[in-house]
CSV table of C-alpha atoms in Angstrom, one decimal:
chain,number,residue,atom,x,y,z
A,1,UNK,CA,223.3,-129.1,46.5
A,2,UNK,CA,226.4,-127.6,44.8
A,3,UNK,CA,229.7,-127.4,46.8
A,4,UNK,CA,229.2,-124.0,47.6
A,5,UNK,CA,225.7,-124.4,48.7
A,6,UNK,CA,226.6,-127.0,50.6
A,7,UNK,CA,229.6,-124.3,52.1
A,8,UNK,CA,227.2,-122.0,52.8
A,9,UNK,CA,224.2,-124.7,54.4
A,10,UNK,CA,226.7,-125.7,56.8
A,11,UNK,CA,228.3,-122.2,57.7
A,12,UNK,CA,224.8,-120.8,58.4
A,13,UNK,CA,222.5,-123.8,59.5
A,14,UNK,CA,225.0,-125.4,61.5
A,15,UNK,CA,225.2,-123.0,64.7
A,16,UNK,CA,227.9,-125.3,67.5
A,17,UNK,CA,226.7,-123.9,71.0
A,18,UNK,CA,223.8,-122.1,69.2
A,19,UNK,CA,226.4,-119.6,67.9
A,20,UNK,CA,227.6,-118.6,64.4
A,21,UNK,CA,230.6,-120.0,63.5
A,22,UNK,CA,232.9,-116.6,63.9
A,23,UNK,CA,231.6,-115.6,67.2
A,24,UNK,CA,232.1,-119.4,68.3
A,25,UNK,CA,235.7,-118.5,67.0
A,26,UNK,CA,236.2,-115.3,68.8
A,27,UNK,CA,234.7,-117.2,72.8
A,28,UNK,CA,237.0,-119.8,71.9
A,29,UNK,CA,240.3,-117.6,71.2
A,30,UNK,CA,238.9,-115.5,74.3
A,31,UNK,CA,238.8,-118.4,76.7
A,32,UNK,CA,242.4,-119.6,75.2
A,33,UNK,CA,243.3,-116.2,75.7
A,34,UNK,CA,242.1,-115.5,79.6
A,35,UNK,CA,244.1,-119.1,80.2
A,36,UNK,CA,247.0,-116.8,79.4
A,37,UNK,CA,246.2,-114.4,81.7
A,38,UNK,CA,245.1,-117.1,84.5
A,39,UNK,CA,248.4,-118.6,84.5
A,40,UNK,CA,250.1,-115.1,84.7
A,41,UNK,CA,248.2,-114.4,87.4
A,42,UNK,CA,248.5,-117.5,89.1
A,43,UNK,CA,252.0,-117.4,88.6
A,44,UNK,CA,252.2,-113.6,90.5
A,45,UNK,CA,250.2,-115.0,92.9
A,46,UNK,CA,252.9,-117.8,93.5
A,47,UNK,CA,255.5,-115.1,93.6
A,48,UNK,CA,254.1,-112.9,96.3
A,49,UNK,CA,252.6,-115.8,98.8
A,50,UNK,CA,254.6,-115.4,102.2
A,51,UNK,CA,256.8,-112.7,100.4
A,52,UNK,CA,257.7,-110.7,103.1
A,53,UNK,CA,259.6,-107.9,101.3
A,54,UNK,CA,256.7,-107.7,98.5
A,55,UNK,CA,255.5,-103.5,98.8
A,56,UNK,CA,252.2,-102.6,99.1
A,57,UNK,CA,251.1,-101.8,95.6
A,58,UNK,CA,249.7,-98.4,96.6
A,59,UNK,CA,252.7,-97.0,97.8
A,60,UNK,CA,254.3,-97.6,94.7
A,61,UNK,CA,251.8,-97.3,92.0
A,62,UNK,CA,249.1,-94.6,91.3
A,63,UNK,CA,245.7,-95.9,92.3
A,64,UNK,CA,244.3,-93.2,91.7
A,65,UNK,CA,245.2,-92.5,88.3
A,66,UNK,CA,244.9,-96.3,87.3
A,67,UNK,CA,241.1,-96.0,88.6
A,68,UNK,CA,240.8,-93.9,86.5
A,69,UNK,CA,241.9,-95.5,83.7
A,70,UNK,CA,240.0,-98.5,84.6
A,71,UNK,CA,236.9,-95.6,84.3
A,72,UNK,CA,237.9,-95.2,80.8
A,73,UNK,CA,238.2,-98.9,79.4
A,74,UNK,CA,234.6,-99.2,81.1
A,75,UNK,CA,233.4,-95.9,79.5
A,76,UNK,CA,234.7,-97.7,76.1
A,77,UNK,CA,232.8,-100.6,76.8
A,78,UNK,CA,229.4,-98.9,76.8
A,79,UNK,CA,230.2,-97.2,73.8
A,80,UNK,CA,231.6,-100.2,72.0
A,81,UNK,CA,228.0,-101.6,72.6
A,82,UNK,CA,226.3,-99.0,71.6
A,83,UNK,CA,228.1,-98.8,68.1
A,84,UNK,CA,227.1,-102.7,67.8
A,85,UNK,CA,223.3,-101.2,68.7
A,86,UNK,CA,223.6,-98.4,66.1
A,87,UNK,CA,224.8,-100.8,62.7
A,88,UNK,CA,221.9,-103.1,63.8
A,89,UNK,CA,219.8,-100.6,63.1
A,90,UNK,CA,222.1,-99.2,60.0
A,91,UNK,CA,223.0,-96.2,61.9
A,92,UNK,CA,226.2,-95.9,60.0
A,93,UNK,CA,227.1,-92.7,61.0
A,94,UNK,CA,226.4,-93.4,64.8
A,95,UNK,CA,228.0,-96.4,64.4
A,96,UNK,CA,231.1,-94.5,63.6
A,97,UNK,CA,231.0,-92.0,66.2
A,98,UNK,CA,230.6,-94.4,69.0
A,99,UNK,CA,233.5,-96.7,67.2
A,100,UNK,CA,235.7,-93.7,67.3
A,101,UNK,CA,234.7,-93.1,70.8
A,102,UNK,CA,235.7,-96.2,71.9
A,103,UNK,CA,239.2,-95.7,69.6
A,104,UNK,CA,239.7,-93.0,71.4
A,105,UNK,CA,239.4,-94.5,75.0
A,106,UNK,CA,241.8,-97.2,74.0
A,107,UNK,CA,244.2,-94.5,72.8
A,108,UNK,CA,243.7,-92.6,75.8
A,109,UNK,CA,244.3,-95.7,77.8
A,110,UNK,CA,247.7,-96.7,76.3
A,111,UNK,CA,249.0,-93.0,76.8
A,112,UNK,CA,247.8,-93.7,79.8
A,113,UNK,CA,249.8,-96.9,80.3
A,114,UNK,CA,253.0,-95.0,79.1
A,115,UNK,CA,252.9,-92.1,81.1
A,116,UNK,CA,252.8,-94.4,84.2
A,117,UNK,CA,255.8,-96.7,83.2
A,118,UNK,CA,257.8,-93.4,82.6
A,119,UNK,CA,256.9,-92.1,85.5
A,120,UNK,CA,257.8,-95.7,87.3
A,121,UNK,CA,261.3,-96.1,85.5
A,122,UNK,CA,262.5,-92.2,86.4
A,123,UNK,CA,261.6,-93.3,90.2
A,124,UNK,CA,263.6,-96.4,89.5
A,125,UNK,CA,260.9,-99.2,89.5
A,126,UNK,CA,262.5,-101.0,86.4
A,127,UNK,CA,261.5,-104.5,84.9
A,128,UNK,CA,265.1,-106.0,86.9
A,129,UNK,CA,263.5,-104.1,90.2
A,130,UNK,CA,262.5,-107.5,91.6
A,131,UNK,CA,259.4,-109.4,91.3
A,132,UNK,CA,256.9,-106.8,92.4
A,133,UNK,CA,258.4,-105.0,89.3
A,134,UNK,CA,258.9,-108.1,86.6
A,135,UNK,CA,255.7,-109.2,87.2
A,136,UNK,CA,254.0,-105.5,87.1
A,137,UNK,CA,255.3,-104.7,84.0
A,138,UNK,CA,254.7,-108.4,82.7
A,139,UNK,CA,251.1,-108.7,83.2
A,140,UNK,CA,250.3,-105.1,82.4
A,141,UNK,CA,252.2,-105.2,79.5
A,142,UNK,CA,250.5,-108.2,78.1
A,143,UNK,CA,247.3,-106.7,78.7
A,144,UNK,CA,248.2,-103.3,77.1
A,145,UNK,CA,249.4,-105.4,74.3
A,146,UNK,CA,245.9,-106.4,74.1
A,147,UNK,CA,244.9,-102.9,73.6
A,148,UNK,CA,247.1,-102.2,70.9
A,149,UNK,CA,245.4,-105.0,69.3
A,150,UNK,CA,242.2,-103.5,70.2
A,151,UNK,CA,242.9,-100.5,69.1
A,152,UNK,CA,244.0,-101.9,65.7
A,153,UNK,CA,240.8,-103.9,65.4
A,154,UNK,CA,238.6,-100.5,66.2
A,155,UNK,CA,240.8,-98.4,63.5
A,156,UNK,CA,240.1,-101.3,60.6
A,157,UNK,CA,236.4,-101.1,61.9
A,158,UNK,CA,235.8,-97.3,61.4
A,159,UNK,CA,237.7,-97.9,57.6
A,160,UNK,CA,235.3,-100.5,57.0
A,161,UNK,CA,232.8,-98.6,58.2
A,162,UNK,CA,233.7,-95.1,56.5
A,163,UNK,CA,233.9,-96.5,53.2
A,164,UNK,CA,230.3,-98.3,53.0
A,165,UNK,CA,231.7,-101.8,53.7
A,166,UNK,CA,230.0,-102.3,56.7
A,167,UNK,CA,226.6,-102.3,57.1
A,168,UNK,CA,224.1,-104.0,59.3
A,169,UNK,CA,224.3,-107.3,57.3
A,170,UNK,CA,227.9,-107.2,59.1
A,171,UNK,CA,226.6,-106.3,62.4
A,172,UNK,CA,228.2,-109.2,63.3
A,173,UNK,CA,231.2,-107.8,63.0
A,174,UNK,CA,231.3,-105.6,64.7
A,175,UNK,CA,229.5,-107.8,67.3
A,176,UNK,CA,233.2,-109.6,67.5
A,177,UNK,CA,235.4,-106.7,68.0
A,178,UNK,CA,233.2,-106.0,71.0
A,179,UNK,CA,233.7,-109.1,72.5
A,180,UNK,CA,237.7,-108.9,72.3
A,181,UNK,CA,236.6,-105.7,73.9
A,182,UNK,CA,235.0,-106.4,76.7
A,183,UNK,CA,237.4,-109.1,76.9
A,184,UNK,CA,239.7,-106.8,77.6
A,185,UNK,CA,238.1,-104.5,79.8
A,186,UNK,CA,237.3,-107.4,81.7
A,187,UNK,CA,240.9,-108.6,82.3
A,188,UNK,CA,241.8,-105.4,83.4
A,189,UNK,CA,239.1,-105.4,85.9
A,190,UNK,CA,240.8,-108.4,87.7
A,191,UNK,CA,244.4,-106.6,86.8
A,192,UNK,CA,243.4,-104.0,88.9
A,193,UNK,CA,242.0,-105.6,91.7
A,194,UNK,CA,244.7,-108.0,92.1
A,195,UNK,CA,248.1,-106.3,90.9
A,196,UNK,CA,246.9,-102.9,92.1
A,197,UNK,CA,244.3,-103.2,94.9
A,198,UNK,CA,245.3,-106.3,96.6
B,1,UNK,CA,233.8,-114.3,57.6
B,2,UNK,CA,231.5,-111.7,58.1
B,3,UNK,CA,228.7,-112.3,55.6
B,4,UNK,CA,225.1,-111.9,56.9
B,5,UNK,CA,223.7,-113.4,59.7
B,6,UNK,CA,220.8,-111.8,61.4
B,7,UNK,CA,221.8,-108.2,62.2
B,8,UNK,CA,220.9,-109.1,65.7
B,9,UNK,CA,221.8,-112.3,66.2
B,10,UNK,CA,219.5,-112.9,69.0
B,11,UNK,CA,216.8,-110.5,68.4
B,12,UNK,CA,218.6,-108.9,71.7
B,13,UNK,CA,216.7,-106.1,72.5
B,14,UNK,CA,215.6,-104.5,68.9
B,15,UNK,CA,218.4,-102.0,69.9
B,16,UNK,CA,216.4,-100.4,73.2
B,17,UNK,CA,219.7,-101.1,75.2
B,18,UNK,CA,217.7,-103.1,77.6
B,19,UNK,CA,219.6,-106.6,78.5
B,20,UNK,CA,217.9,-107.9,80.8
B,21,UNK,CA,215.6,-105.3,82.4
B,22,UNK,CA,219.1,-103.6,82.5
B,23,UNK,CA,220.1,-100.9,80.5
B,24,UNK,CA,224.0,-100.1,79.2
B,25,UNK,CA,224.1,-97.1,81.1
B,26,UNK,CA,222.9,-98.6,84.7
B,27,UNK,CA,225.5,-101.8,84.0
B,28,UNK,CA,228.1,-99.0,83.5
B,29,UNK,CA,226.9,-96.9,87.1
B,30,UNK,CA,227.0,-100.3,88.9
B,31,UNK,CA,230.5,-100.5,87.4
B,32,UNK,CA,231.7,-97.4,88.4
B,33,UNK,CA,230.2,-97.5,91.4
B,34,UNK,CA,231.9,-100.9,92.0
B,35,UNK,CA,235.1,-99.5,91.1
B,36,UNK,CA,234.8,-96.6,93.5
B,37,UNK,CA,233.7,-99.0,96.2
B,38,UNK,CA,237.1,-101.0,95.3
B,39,UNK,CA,239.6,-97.9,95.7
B,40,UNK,CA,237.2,-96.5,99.0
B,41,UNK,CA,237.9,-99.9,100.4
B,42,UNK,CA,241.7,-100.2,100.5
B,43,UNK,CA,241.5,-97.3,103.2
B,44,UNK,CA,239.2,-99.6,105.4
B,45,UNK,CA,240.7,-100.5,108.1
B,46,UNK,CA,240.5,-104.6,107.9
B,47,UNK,CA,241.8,-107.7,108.1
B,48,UNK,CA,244.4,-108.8,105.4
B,49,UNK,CA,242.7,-111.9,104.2
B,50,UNK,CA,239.2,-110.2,104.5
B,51,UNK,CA,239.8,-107.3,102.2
B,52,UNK,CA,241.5,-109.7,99.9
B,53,UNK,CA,238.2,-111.8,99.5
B,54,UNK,CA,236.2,-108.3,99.4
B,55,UNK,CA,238.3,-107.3,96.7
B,56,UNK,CA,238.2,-110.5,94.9
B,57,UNK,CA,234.3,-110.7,95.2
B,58,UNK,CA,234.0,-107.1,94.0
B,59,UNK,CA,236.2,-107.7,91.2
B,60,UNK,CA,234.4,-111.1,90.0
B,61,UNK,CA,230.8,-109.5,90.2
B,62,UNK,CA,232.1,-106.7,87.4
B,63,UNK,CA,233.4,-109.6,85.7
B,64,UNK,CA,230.6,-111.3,85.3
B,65,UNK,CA,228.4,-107.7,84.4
B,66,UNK,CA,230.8,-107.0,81.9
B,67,UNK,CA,230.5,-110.6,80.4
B,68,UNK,CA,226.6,-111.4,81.1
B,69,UNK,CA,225.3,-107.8,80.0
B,70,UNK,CA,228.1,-106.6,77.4
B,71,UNK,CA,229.4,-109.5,76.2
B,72,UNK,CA,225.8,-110.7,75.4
B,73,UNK,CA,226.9,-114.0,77.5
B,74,UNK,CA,222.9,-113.6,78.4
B,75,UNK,CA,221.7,-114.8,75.4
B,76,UNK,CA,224.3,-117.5,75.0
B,77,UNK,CA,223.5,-121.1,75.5
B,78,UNK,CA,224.7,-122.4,79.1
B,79,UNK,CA,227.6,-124.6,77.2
B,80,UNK,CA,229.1,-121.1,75.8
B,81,UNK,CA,229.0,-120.2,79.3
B,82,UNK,CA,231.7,-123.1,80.3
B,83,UNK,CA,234.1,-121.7,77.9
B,84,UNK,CA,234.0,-118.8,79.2
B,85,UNK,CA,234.5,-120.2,82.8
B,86,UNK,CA,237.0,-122.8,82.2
B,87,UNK,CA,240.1,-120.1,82.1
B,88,UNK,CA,238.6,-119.1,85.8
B,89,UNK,CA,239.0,-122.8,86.7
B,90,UNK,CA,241.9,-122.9,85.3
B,91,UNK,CA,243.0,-119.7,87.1
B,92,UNK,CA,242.3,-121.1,90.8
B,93,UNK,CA,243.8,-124.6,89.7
B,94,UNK,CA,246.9,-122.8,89.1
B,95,UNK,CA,247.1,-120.9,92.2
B,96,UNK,CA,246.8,-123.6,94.9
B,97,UNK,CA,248.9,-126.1,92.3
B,98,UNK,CA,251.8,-123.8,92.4
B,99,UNK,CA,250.8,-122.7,96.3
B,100,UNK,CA,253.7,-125.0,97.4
B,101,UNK,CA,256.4,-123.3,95.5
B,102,UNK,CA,255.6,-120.3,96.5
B,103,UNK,CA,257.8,-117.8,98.5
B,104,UNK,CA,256.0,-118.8,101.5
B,105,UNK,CA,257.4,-122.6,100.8
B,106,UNK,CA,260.6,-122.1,99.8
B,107,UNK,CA,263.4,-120.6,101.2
B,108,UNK,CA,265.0,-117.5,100.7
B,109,UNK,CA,266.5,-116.8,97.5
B,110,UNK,CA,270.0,-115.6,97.4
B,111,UNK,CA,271.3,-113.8,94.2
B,112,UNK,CA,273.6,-115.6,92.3
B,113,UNK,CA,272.5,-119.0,92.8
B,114,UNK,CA,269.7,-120.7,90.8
B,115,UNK,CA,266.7,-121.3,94.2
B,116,UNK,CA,267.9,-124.5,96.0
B,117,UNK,CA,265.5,-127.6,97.0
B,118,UNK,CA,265.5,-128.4,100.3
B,119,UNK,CA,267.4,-131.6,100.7
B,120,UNK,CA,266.3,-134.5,102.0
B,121,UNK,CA,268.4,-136.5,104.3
B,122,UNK,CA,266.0,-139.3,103.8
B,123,UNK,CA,266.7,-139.9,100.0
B,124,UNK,CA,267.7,-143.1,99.4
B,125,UNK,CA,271.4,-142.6,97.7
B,126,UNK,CA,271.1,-143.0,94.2
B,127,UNK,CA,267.7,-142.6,93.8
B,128,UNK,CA,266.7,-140.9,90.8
B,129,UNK,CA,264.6,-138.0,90.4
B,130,UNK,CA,264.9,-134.1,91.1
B,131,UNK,CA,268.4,-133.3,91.5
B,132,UNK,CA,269.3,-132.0,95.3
């Protein structure tokens, strides 16, 4: 077997977890990742144990609007899915639409994310606010960072897909900007509970 | 590194949408509905500590749909399912590790001074260690 053959045996054939070797990649910088957001999260927790003068979230933040940006990102995820289930079939087109749908809900979602920290700062809840505030703004801002990435990940999709790069032989992917994702979606679901809800 | 594998990696579902006996759009009402449920919740009248754990179970079970249906964790093998885990261990590890220095265990924090440890008139003097 020649050296690229022998490349290729071991990129395809040799499946770690029963995965391909790029998805493997992508779970493995996703669990790295979520160990980010775990120690955050612990570290809030730490922070408002006992904390007698920590506000109840709801009285300073907008549950209301963040559920419904929580709507959104899950709205995204089912049509990040579908444009996975579209290029396996070489719906290129649909695949496109349902990329740019799910572009657009990230979009919408960092808007969304600005409008309520400009709302916050003009009612004076700045990063130096106290912990309630740092650690708002900290974890949220991490995760919206995450979207931006997202977001930039979706946009190079839809090139790749609008100039014939992408087809279903690349399903995979596509496959692997959905699961950074979900990824995120899924963080946000416990960012909500536990920074907004809780 | 994005050259051909199967288009469907697993055969998943021959693009039906069905994970499962599941479709997309019934894992996305179960997770609005959950998310409702979450926000209806918080006006409850309830315990403290049991809304927390309401919250906290609600919030893990659209954790797990979004991962299990969307993320295709379904079709994984069980070992992919241990790295996704492991960052939930880790999460809970690092809440009760850094339980005792939480605002609950320490006292209160004054500005201007970096948070004092406790001393403890029991120290032997000169022993080494955390500086009091």
């Amino acid at each position: 077997m020649s050296h690229p053959a022998v490349a290729e045996h071991l990129l395809t054939e040799r499946r770690p977890l029963g995965a391909a070797w790029d998805k493997l990649m992508m779970w493995l910088f996703l669990g790295s990742d979520a160990m980010g957001f775990a120690a955050l999260l612990g570290g809030y927790a730490a922070l408002r144990f006992g904390d007698v003068n920590w506000p109840i979230p709801s009285q300073v933040l907008g549950i209301n609007f963040t559920a419904l940006m929580t709507f959104l990102l899950i709205c995204s995820s089912v049509t990040m899915v579908k444009s996975l289930e579209a290029i396996q079939k070489d719906d290129r087109v649909g695949c496109w639409r349902w990329l740019f749908a799910t572009f657009l809900g990230g979009v919408l979602f960092l808007a969304g994310q600005c409008y309520e920290y400009t709302h916050l700062i003009q009612h004076g809840v700045t990063f130096s606010s106290g912990n309630f505030a740092a650690t708002f703004y900290c974890i949220t801002g991490f995760h919206g960072c995450h979207v931006f990435g997202g977001v930039v990940l979706l946009g190079t999709a839809l090139a790749r897909v609008s100039s014939g790069t992408l087809t279903r032989h690349h399903a995979n992917f596509i496959e692997n900007v959905g699961l950074y994702w979900h990824f995120v979606d899924l963080v946000w679901i416990l960012v909500f509970t536990f920074i907004y809800l809780v | 590194m994005d050259h051909a594998h199967a288009p469907a990696e697993h055969g998943h579902d021959g693009g039906h949408g069905h994970h499962g006996g599941m479709s997309y759009f019934q894992v996305f009402l179960i997770l609005l509905v959950v998310t409702i449920a979450e926000v209806a919740v918080t006006f409850v009248p309830m315990p403290k500590s049991l809304l927390i754990i309401t919250l906290i179970v609600m919030a893990l079970y659209k954790a797990v749909m979004v991962a299990y249906h969307f993320m295709h964790l379904k079709f994984e093998k069980k070992t992919m399912w241990l790295v996704a885990a492991a960052p939930l261990f880790l999460g809970v590890l690092i809440t009760i590790g850094s339980y005792p220095d939480s605002e609950k265990n320490t006292p209160p924090f004054k500005k201007g001074e970096l948070r004092p440890y406790a001393p403890k008139p029991e120290a032997a003097p000169g022993a080494t260690g955390r500086q009091h």
